[in-house]
The first five atom37 places (N, CA, C, CB, O) and aatype in JSON, in Angstrom:
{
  "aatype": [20, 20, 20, 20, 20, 20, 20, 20, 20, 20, 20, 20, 20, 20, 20, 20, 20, 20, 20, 20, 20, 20, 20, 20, 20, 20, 20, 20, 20, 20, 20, 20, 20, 20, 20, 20, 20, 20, 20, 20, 20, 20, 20, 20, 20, 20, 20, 20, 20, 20, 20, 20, 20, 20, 20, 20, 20, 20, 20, 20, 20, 20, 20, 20, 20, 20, 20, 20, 20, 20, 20, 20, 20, 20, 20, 20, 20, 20, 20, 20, 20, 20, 20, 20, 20, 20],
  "atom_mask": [
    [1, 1, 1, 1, 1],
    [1, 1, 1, 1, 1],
    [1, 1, 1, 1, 1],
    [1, 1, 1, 1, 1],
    [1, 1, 1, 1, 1],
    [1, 1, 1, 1, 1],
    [1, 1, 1, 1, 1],
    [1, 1, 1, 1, 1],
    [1, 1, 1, 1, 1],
    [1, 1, 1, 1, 1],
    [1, 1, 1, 1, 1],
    [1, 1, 1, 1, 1],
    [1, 1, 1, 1, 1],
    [1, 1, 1, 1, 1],
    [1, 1, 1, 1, 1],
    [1, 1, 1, 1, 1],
    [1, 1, 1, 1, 1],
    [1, 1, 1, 1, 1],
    [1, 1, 1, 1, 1],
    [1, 1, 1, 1, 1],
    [1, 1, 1, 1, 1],
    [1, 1, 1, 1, 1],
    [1, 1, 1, 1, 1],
    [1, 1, 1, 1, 1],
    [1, 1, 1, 1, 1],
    [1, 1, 1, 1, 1],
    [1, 1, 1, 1, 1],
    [1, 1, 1, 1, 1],
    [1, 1, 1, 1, 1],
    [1, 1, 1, 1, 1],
    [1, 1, 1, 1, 1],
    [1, 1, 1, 1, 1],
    [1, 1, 1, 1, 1],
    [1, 1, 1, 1, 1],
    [1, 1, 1, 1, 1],
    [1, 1, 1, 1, 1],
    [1, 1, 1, 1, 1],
    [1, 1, 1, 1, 1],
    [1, 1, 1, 1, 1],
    [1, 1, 1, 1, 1],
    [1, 1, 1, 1, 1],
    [1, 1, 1, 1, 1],
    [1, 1, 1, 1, 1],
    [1, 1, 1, 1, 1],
    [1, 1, 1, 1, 1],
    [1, 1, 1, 1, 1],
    [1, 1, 1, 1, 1],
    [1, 1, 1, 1, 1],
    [1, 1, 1, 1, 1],
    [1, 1, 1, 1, 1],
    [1, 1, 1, 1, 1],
    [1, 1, 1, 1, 1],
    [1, 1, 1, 1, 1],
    [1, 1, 1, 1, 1],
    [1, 1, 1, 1, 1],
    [1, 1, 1, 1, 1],
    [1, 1, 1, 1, 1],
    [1, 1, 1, 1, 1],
    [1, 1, 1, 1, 1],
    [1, 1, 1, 1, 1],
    [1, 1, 1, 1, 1],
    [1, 1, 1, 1, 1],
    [1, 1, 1, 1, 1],
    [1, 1, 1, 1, 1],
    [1, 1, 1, 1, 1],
    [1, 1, 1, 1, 1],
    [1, 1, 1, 1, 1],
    [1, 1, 1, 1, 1],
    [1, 1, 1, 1, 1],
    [1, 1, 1, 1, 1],
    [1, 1, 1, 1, 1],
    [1, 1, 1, 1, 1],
    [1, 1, 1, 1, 1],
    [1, 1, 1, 1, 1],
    [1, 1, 1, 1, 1],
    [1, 1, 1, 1, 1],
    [1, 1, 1, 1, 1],
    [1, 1, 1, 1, 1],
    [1, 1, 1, 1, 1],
    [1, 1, 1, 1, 1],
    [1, 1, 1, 1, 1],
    [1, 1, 1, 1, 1],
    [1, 1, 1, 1, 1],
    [1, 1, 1, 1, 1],
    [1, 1, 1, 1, 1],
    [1, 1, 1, 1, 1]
  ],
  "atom_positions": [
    [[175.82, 73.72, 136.66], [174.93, 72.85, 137.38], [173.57, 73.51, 137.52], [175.52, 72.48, 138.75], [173.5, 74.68, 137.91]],
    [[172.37, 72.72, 137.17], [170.61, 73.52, 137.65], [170.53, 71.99, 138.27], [168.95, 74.2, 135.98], [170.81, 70.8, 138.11]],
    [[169.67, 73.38, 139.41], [169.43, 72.4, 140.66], [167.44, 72.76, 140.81], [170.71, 73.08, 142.47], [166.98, 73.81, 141.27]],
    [[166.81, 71.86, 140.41], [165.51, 72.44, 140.81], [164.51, 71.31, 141.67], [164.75, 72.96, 139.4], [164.03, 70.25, 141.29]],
    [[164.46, 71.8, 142.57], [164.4, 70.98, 144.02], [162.29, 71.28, 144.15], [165.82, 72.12, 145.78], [161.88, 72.44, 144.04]],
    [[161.62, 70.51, 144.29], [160.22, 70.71, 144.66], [159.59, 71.53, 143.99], [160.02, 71.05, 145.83], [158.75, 72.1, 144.7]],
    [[159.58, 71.85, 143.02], [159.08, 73.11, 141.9], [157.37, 72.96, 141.55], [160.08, 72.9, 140.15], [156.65, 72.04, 141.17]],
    [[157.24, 73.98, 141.8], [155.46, 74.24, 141.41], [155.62, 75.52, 141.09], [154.12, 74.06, 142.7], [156.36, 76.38, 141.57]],
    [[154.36, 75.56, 139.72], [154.75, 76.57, 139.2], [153.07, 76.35, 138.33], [156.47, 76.57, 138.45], [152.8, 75.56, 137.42]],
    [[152.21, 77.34, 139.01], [150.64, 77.56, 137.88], [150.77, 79.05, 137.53], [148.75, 77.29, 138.8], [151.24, 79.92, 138.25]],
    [[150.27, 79.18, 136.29], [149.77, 79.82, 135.83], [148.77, 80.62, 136.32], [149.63, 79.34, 135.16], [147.65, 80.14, 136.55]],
    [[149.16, 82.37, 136.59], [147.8, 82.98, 136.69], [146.3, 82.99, 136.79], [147.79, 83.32, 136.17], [146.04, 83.47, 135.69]],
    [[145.61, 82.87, 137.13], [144.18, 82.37, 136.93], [143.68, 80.94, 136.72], [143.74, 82.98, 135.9], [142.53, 80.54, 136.56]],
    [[145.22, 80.08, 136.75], [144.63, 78.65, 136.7], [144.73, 77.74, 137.98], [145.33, 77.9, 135.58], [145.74, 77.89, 138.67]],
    [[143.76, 76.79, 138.4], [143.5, 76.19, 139.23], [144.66, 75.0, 138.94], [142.05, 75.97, 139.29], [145.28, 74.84, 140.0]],
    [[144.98, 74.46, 138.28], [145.89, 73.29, 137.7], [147.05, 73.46, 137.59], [145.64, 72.87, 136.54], [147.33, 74.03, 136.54]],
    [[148.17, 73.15, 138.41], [150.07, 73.62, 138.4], [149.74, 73.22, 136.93], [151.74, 72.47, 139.54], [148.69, 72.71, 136.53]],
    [[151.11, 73.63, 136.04], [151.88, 73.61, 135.06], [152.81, 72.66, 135.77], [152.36, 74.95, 134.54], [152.72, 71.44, 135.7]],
    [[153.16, 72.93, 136.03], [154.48, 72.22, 137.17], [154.12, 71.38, 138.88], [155.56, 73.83, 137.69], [153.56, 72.19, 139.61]],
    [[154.23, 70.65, 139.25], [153.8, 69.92, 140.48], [155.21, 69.16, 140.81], [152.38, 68.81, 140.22], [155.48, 68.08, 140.29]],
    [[156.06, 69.81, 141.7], [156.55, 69.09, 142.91], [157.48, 68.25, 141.85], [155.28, 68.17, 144.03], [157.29, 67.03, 141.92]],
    [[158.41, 68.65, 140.92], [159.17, 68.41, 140.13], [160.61, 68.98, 140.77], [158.66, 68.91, 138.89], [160.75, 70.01, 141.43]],
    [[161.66, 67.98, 140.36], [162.83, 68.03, 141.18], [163.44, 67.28, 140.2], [162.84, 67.52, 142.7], [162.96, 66.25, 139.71]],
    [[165.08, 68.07, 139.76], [165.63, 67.83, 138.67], [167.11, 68.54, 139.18], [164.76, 68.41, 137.34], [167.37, 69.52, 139.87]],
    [[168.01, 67.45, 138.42], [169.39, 68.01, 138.67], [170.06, 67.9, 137.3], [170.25, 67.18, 139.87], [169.73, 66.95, 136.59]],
    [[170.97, 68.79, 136.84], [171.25, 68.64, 135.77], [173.23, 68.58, 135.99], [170.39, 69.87, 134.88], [173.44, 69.55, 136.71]],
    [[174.53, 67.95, 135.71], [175.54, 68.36, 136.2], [176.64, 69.18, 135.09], [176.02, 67.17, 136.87], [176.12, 69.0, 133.98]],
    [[177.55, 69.77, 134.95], [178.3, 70.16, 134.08], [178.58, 69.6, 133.08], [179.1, 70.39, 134.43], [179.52, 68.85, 133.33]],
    [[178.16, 69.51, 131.6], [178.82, 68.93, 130.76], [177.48, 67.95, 130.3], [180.25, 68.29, 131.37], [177.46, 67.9, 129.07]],
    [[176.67, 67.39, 130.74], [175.6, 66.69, 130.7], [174.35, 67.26, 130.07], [175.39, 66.36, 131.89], [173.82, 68.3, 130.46]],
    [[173.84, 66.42, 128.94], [172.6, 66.95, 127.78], [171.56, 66.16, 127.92], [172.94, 66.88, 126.16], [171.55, 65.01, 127.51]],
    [[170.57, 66.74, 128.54], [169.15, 66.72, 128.74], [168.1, 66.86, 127.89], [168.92, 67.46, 129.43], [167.97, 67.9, 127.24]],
    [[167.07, 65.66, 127.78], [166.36, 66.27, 126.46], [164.81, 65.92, 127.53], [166.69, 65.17, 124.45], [164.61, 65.21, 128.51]],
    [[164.17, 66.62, 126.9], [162.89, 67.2, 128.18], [161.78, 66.83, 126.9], [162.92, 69.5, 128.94], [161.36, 67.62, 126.05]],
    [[161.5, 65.51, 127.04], [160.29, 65.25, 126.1], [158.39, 64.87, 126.92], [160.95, 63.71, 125.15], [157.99, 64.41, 127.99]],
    [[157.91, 65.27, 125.98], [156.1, 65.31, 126.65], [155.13, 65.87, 125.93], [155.84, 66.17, 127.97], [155.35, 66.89, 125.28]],
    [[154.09, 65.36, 125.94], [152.95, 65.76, 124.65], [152.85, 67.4, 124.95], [151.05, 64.82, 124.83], [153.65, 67.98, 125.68]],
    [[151.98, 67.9, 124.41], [151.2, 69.4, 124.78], [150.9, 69.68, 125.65], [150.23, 69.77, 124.38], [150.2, 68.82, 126.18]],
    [[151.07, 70.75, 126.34], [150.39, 71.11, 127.51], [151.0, 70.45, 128.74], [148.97, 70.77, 127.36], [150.34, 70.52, 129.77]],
    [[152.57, 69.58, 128.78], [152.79, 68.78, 129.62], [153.79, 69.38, 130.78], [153.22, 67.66, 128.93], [154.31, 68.7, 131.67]],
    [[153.97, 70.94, 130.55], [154.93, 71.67, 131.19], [156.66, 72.12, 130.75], [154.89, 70.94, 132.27], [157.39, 72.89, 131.36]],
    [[156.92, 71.44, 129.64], [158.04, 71.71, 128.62], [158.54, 73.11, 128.96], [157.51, 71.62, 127.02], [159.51, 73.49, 129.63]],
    [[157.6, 73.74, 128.31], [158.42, 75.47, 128.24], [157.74, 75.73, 129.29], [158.17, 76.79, 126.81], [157.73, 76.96, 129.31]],
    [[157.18, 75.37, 130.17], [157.41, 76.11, 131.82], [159.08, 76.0, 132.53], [156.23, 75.08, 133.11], [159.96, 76.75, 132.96]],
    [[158.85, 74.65, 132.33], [159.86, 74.35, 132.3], [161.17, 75.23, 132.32], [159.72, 73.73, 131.52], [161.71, 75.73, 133.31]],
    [[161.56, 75.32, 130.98], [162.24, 76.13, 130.32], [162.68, 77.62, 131.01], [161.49, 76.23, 129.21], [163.78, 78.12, 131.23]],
    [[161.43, 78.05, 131.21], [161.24, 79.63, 131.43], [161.47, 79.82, 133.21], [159.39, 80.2, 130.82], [161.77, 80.78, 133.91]],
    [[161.09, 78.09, 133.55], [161.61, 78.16, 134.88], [163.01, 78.22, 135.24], [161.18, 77.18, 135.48], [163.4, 78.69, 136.31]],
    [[163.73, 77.77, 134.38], [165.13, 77.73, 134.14], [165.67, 78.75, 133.7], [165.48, 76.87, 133.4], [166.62, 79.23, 134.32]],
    [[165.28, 79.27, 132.69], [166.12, 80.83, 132.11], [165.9, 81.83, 132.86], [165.7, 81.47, 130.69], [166.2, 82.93, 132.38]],
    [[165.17, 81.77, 134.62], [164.85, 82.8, 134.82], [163.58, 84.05, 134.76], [165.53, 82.86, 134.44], [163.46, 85.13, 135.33]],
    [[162.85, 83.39, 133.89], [161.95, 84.56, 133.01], [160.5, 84.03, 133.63], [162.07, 84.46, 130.91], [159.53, 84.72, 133.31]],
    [[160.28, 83.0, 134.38], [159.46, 82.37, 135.66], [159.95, 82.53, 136.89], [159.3, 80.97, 135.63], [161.1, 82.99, 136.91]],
    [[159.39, 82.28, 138.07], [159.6, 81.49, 139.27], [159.02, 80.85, 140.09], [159.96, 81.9, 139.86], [158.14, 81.47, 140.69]],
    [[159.16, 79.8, 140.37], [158.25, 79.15, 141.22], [157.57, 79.61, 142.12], [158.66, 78.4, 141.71], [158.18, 80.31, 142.92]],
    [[156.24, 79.43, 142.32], [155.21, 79.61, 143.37], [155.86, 79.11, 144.88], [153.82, 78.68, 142.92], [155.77, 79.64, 145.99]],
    [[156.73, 77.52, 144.3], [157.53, 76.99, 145.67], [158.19, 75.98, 144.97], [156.61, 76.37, 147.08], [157.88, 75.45, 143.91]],
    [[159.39, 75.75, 145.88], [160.57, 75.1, 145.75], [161.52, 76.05, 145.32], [160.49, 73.99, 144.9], [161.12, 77.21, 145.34]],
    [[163.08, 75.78, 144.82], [163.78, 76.75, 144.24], [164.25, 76.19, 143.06], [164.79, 77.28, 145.05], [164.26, 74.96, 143.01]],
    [[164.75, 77.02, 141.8], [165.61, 77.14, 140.94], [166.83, 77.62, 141.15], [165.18, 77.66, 140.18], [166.98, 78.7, 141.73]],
    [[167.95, 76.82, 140.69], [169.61, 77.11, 140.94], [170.43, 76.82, 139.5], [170.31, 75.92, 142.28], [170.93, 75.8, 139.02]],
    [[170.36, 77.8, 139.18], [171.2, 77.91, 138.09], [172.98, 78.43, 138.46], [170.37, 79.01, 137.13], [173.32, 79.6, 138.55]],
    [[173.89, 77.27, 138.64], [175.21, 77.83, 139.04], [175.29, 77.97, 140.54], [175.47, 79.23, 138.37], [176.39, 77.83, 141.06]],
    [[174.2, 78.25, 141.35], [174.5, 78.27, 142.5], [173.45, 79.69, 142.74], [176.18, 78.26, 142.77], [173.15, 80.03, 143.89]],
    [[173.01, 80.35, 141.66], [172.17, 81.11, 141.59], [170.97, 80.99, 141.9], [172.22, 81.41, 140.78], [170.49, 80.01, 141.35]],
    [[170.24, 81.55, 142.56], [168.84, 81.0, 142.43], [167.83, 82.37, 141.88], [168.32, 80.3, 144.1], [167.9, 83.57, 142.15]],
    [[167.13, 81.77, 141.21], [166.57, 82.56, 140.13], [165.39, 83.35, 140.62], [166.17, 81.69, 138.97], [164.78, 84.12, 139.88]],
    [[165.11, 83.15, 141.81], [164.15, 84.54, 142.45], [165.11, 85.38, 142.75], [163.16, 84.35, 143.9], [164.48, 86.37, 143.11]],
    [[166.77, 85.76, 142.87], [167.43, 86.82, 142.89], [167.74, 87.7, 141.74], [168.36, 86.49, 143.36], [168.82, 87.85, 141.18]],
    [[166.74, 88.18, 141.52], [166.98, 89.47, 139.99], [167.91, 89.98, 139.72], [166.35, 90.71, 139.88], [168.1, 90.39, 138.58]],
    [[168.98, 90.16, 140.94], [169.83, 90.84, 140.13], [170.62, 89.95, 139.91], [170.39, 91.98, 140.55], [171.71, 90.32, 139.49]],
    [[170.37, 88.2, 140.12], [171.26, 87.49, 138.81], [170.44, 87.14, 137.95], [172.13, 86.21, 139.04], [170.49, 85.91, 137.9]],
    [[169.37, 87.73, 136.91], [168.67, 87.72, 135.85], [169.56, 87.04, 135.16], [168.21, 88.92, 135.35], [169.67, 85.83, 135.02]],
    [[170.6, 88.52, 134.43], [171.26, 88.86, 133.37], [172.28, 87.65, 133.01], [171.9, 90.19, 133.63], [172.52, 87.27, 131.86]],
    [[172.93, 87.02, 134.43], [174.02, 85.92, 134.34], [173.04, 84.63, 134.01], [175.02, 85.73, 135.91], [173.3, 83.79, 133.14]],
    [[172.17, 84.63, 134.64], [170.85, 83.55, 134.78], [170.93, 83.18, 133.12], [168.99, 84.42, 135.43], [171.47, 82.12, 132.79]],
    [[170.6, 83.74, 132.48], [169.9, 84.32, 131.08], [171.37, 83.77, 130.23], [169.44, 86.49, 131.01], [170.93, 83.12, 129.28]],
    [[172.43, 83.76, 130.18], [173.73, 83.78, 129.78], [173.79, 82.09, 130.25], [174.81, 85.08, 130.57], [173.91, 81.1, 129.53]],
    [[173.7, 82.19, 131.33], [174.19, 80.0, 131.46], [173.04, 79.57, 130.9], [174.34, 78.91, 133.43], [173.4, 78.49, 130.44]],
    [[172.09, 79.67, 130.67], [170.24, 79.07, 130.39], [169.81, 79.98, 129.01], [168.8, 79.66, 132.12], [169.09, 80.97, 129.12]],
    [[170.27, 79.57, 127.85], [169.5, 79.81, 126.37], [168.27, 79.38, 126.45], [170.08, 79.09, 125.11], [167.93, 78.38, 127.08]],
    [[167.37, 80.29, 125.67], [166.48, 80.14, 125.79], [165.97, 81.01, 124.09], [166.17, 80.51, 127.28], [165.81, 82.22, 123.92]],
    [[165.81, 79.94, 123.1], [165.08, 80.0, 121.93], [163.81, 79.83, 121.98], [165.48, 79.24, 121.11], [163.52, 78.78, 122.55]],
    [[162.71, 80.59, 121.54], [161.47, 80.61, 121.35], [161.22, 80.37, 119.79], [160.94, 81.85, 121.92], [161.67, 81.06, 118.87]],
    [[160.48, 79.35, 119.73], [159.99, 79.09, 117.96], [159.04, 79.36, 117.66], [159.91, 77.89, 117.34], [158.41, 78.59, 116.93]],
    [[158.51, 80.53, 118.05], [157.57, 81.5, 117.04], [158.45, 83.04, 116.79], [155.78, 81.87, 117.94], [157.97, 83.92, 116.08]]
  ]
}
């Protein structure tokens, strides 16, 4: 189960979320396809989910995990693939 409840999430030095107040449930067994032009938050997305982000505010729950706890990175990373295509 990912549970991502009120999520904001900008970028370093940018004035403009990537992410705004986005809230998403996903349940066991269930395939999600996350479509949107360029620049529309996709692989924030993503990276908000595998762990390798975290929200500015709201939480990420991967399993019951929530992904500002580092030391569930490693399990984080294991339920949430995460292919990069470059």
């Amino acid at each position: 189960m990912i549970e991502v409840t009120r999520v904001t999430y900008a970028y370093p030095g940018s004035t403009t979320p990537a992410l705004r107040n986005l809230s998403l449930a996903v349940g066991p067994g269930e395939f999600v396809a996350v479509l949107g032009r360029n620049g529309s938050g996709k692989s924030t997305l993503a990276r908000l989910l595998n762990g390798i982000l975290v929200p500015a505010q709201g939480t990420v729950k991967v399993l019951g995990m929530d992904t500002r706890d580092r030391t569930q990175g490693p399990r984080i990373k294991q339920a949430v693939g995460l292919l990069f295509s470059n």
